[in-house]
Short mmCIF file of C-alpha atoms and ligand atoms in Angstrom, two decimals:
data_model
loop_
_atom_site.label_atom_id
_atom_site.label_comp_id
_atom_site.label_asym_id
_atom_site.label_seq_id
_atom_site.Cartn_x
_atom_site.Cartn_y
_atom_site.Cartn_z
CA UNK A 6 0.00 0.00 0.00
CA UNK A 7 1.41 3.40 -0.90
CA UNK A 8 1.66 6.11 1.67
CA UNK A 9 -0.99 8.73 1.33
CA UNK A 10 0.76 11.78 2.65
CA UNK A 11 -2.01 14.08 1.45
CA UNK A 12 -4.69 12.19 3.31
CA UNK A 13 -2.57 12.01 6.49
CA UNK A 14 -2.06 15.76 6.23
CA UNK A 15 -5.71 16.60 5.68
CA UNK A 16 -6.81 14.43 8.61
CA UNK A 17 -4.27 16.01 10.93
CA UNK A 18 -5.03 19.56 9.80
CA UNK A 19 -8.71 18.96 10.46
CA UNK A 20 -7.91 18.06 14.07
CA UNK A 21 -5.50 20.89 14.84
CA UNK A 22 -7.17 24.07 16.07
CA UNK A 23 -6.61 27.28 14.11
CA UNK A 24 -3.75 29.29 15.54
CA UNK A 25 -1.65 26.25 16.37
CA UNK A 26 1.15 25.74 13.90
CA UNK A 27 2.08 22.47 12.29
CA UNK A 28 5.75 21.95 11.59
CA UNK A 29 6.08 19.12 9.09
CA UNK A 30 9.19 17.22 10.15
CA UNK A 31 10.55 16.04 6.82
CA UNK A 32 13.76 14.36 8.00
CA UNK A 33 14.17 11.01 6.31
CA UNK A 34 11.80 12.03 3.51
CA UNK A 35 12.53 13.21 -0.01
CA UNK A 36 11.86 16.56 -1.62
CA UNK A 37 9.22 14.75 -3.72
CA UNK A 38 7.29 13.91 -0.55
CA UNK A 39 7.74 17.46 0.71
CA UNK A 40 6.31 18.79 -2.58
CA UNK A 41 3.08 16.92 -1.94
CA UNK A 42 2.61 18.91 1.25
CA UNK A 43 3.61 22.22 -0.35
CA UNK A 44 0.84 21.67 -2.89
CA UNK A 45 -1.61 21.42 0.00
CA UNK A 46 -0.42 24.70 1.49
CA UNK A 47 2.19 23.56 4.01
CA UNK A 48 5.13 25.97 4.17
CA UNK A 49 6.95 25.16 7.42
CA UNK A 50 9.33 22.20 7.38
CA UNK A 51 11.63 20.84 10.05
CA UNK A 52 14.93 19.04 9.54
CA UNK A 53 17.37 17.68 12.08
CA UNK A 54 20.56 17.16 10.08
CA UNK A 55 22.26 19.83 8.02
CA UNK A 56 23.85 17.46 5.48
CA UNK A 57 20.54 15.77 4.81
CA UNK A 58 18.61 19.03 4.60
CA UNK A 59 20.84 21.02 2.24
CA UNK A 60 20.11 19.09 -0.98
CA UNK A 61 16.37 19.14 -0.28
CA UNK A 62 16.38 22.86 0.46
CA UNK A 63 18.23 23.31 -2.84
CA UNK A 64 15.76 21.17 -4.77
CA UNK A 65 12.85 23.21 -3.40
CA UNK A 66 14.40 26.64 -3.94
CA UNK A 67 11.70 27.52 -6.52
CA UNK A 68 9.25 27.86 -3.60
CA UNK A 69 10.16 31.21 -2.13
CA UNK A 70 7.62 31.01 0.67
CA UNK A 71 9.06 28.03 2.56
CA UNK A 72 10.36 28.41 6.10
CA UNK A 73 12.96 25.90 7.23
CA UNK A 74 13.22 25.05 10.92
CA UNK A 75 16.23 23.32 12.40
CA UNK A 76 15.19 20.94 15.17
CA UNK A 77 18.18 18.62 15.70
CA UNK A 78 21.24 18.51 17.91
CA UNK A 79 23.57 21.29 16.80
CA UNK A 80 27.25 20.56 16.32
CA UNK A 81 29.33 23.63 16.88
CA UNK A 82 30.99 23.42 13.44
CA UNK A 83 27.57 23.37 11.71
CA UNK A 84 26.28 26.65 13.12
CA UNK A 85 27.25 28.78 10.13
CA UNK A 86 25.71 26.34 7.66
CA UNK A 87 22.52 26.16 9.69
CA UNK A 88 22.25 29.95 9.83
CA UNK A 89 22.67 30.24 6.08
CA UNK A 90 19.81 27.88 5.28
CA UNK A 91 17.38 27.95 8.22
CA UNK A 92 15.13 30.73 9.51
CA UNK A 93 14.10 29.22 12.82
CA UNK A 94 16.11 27.08 15.24
CA UNK A 95 14.18 25.10 17.88
CA UNK A 96 17.12 23.32 19.48
CA UNK A 97 19.39 25.88 21.13
CA UNK A 98 20.34 23.88 24.18
CA UNK A 99 23.19 25.68 25.96
CA UNK A 100 24.52 29.15 26.71
CA UNK A 101 27.74 28.35 24.87
CA UNK A 102 25.80 27.42 21.75
CA UNK A 103 23.56 30.49 22.02
CA UNK A 104 26.67 32.68 22.23
CA UNK A 105 28.13 31.04 19.16
CA UNK A 106 24.90 31.40 17.17
CA UNK A 107 24.77 35.05 18.17
CA UNK A 108 28.38 35.70 17.17
CA UNK A 109 28.05 34.03 13.77
CA UNK A 110 24.66 35.65 13.14
CA UNK A 111 26.33 39.00 13.63
CA UNK A 112 29.04 38.09 11.10
CA UNK A 113 26.53 36.73 8.60
CA UNK A 114 24.06 39.57 9.19
CA UNK A 115 21.33 37.14 10.19
CA UNK A 116 18.66 37.52 12.86
CA UNK A 117 17.41 33.96 13.38
CA UNK A 118 14.27 33.23 15.34
CA UNK A 119 15.27 30.82 18.05
CA UNK A 120 13.76 28.68 20.74
CA UNK A 121 15.62 27.39 23.74
CA UNK A 122 15.37 23.67 24.29
CA UNK A 123 14.52 22.86 27.88
CA UNK A 124 14.92 19.53 29.63
CA UNK A 125 12.26 19.32 32.30
CA UNK A 126 12.77 15.63 33.08
CA UNK A 127 15.93 13.63 33.49
CA UNK A 128 16.83 12.18 30.07
CA UNK A 129 20.40 11.14 29.25
CA UNK A 130 19.49 10.99 25.52
CA UNK A 131 18.68 14.67 25.29
CA UNK A 132 20.22 18.07 25.66
CA UNK A 133 18.56 21.16 26.99
CA UNK A 134 18.56 23.76 29.73
CA UNK A 135 17.35 22.65 33.11
CA UNK A 136 14.65 24.89 34.52
CA UNK A 137 16.99 26.57 37.00
CA UNK A 138 19.73 26.96 34.42
CA UNK A 139 17.60 28.88 31.98
CA UNK A 140 16.22 31.06 34.77
CA UNK A 141 19.75 31.84 36.01
CA UNK A 142 21.14 32.48 32.54
CA UNK A 143 18.13 34.41 31.29
CA UNK A 144 19.60 37.93 31.63
CA UNK A 145 22.66 36.79 29.68
CA UNK A 146 20.64 35.00 27.02
CA UNK A 147 18.48 38.08 26.51
CA UNK A 148 21.50 40.28 25.85
CA UNK A 149 22.90 38.21 22.99
CA UNK A 150 22.78 40.30 19.82
CA UNK A 151 20.98 39.23 16.64
CA UNK A 152 18.91 36.50 18.25
CA UNK A 153 15.13 36.80 18.14
CA UNK A 154 14.07 34.58 20.98
CA UNK A 155 10.51 33.48 20.36
CA UNK A 156 9.94 30.49 22.60
CA UNK A 157 10.87 27.23 24.28
CA UNK A 158 11.07 23.75 22.84
CA UNK A 159 10.78 20.54 24.78
CA UNK A 160 10.59 16.81 24.17
CA UNK A 161 9.04 14.19 26.35
CA UNK A 162 11.16 11.17 27.35
CA UNK A 163 9.68 8.17 25.52
CA UNK A 164 8.80 6.23 28.64
CA UNK A 165 6.49 8.83 30.19
CA UNK A 166 2.85 7.99 30.73
CA UNK A 167 0.19 10.20 29.20
CA UNK A 168 -0.60 12.05 32.43
CA UNK A 169 3.12 12.62 33.05
CA UNK A 170 3.50 14.10 29.58
CA UNK A 171 0.62 16.43 30.25
CA UNK A 172 2.37 17.71 33.38
CA UNK A 173 5.63 18.11 31.48
CA UNK A 174 3.97 20.15 28.73
CA UNK A 175 2.16 22.24 31.32
CA UNK A 176 5.48 23.07 33.00
CA UNK A 177 6.99 24.09 29.69
CA UNK A 178 4.05 26.43 28.97
CA UNK A 179 4.32 27.97 32.45
CA UNK A 180 8.05 28.50 32.07
CA UNK A 181 7.57 30.14 28.66
CA UNK A 182 4.90 32.40 30.15
CA UNK A 183 7.20 33.29 33.02
CA UNK A 184 9.89 34.30 30.51
CA UNK A 185 7.27 36.15 28.45
CA UNK A 186 7.78 33.92 25.43
CA UNK A 187 4.90 33.22 23.14
CA UNK A 188 5.93 30.02 21.41
CA UNK A 189 6.05 26.51 22.82
CA UNK A 190 7.36 23.91 20.40
CA UNK A 191 6.11 20.67 21.90
CA UNK A 192 4.16 17.62 20.85
CA UNK A 193 5.19 15.01 18.30
CA UNK A 194 3.26 12.25 16.53
CA UNK A 195 2.67 10.34 19.76
CA UNK A 196 1.60 13.18 22.00
CA UNK A 197 0.47 16.20 20.01
CA UNK A 198 -3.06 16.14 21.38
CA UNK A 199 -1.79 16.48 24.95
CA UNK A 200 0.56 19.23 23.81
CA UNK A 201 -2.31 21.21 22.28
CA UNK A 202 -4.28 20.86 25.48
CA UNK A 203 -1.37 22.32 27.45
CA UNK A 204 -0.63 25.31 25.25
CA UNK A 205 1.69 24.23 22.43
CA UNK A 206 1.96 26.70 19.57
CA UNK A 207 4.15 24.52 17.32
CA UNK A 208 3.55 20.80 16.86
CA UNK A 209 6.45 18.93 15.30
CA UNK A 210 4.97 16.05 13.33
CA UNK A 211 6.98 13.58 11.30
CA UNK A 212 5.83 9.97 11.23
CA UNK A 213 2.12 10.78 11.48
CA UNK A 214 2.46 12.67 8.18
CA UNK A 215 4.93 10.55 6.29
CA UNK A 216 4.09 7.02 7.42
CA UNK A 217 1.05 4.86 6.98
CA UNK A 218 -1.23 5.18 9.91
CA UNK A 219 -3.48 2.60 11.41
CA UNK A 220 -6.48 4.74 12.14
CA UNK A 221 -8.15 4.56 15.47
C1 PLP B 10 11.92 13.43 14.42
C2 PLP B 10 11.57 14.54 15.31
C3 PLP B 10 10.22 14.93 15.46
C4 PLP B 10 9.07 14.21 14.80
O1 PLP B 10 8.82 13.02 15.45
P1 PLP B 10 7.60 12.07 15.06
O2 PLP B 10 7.43 11.22 16.24
O3 PLP B 10 8.03 11.32 13.85
O4 PLP B 10 6.43 12.94 14.82
C5 PLP B 10 9.96 16.01 16.28
N1 PLP B 10 10.95 16.67 16.92
C6 PLP B 10 12.24 16.33 16.80
C7 PLP B 10 13.26 17.10 17.53
C8 PLP B 10 12.58 15.25 15.99
O5 PLP B 10 13.88 14.90 15.89
#
């Protein structure tokens, strides 16, 4: 059975309230698949590896209205490349990295929109600011030139139960509100409904768009 990306997309869009943004996470998928979504009016795409993203961004250059979001772990030597091709970065996970992005943005005359990745539960697999770290570093982070800080991003450890995810998302929303940040990038294919309920503004959906779904 072939994958019906268009029908996945339409079903998801119908369930996502207006005002909540859908980031189509296209990592692992070709520019041909991405085109199918562009034809349906999707303009925001997320990628997590620079080397994988660059050819696709090139192949889709004819579409001037696309916004590319970087959502993956950022290696220090990739910052310049990321800034040249991406408009939004969701995964700024340390002060050192934020400083580097700021410095190179200044050199490249870029003003990227960024989100700080926060780690609200212990998770050795993931990076991110702990709650107290981001609060302590906040004055410093705010002073970094050329960064447009728009929000926080978080990911739920895979083993959390539904009610624990809800609490995690709620804490992320509260922290963003405390820092006076509008955007919360949270919720993936497994937990986007809970994320909406708790105040997500950007859902990052990959497999629910690009894989066959067994409908409930
Ligand atoms: C892959 C990825 C997603 C999408 O995950 P799905 O479960 O496929 O929806 C979202 N966010 C990040 C950071 C990712 O790496």
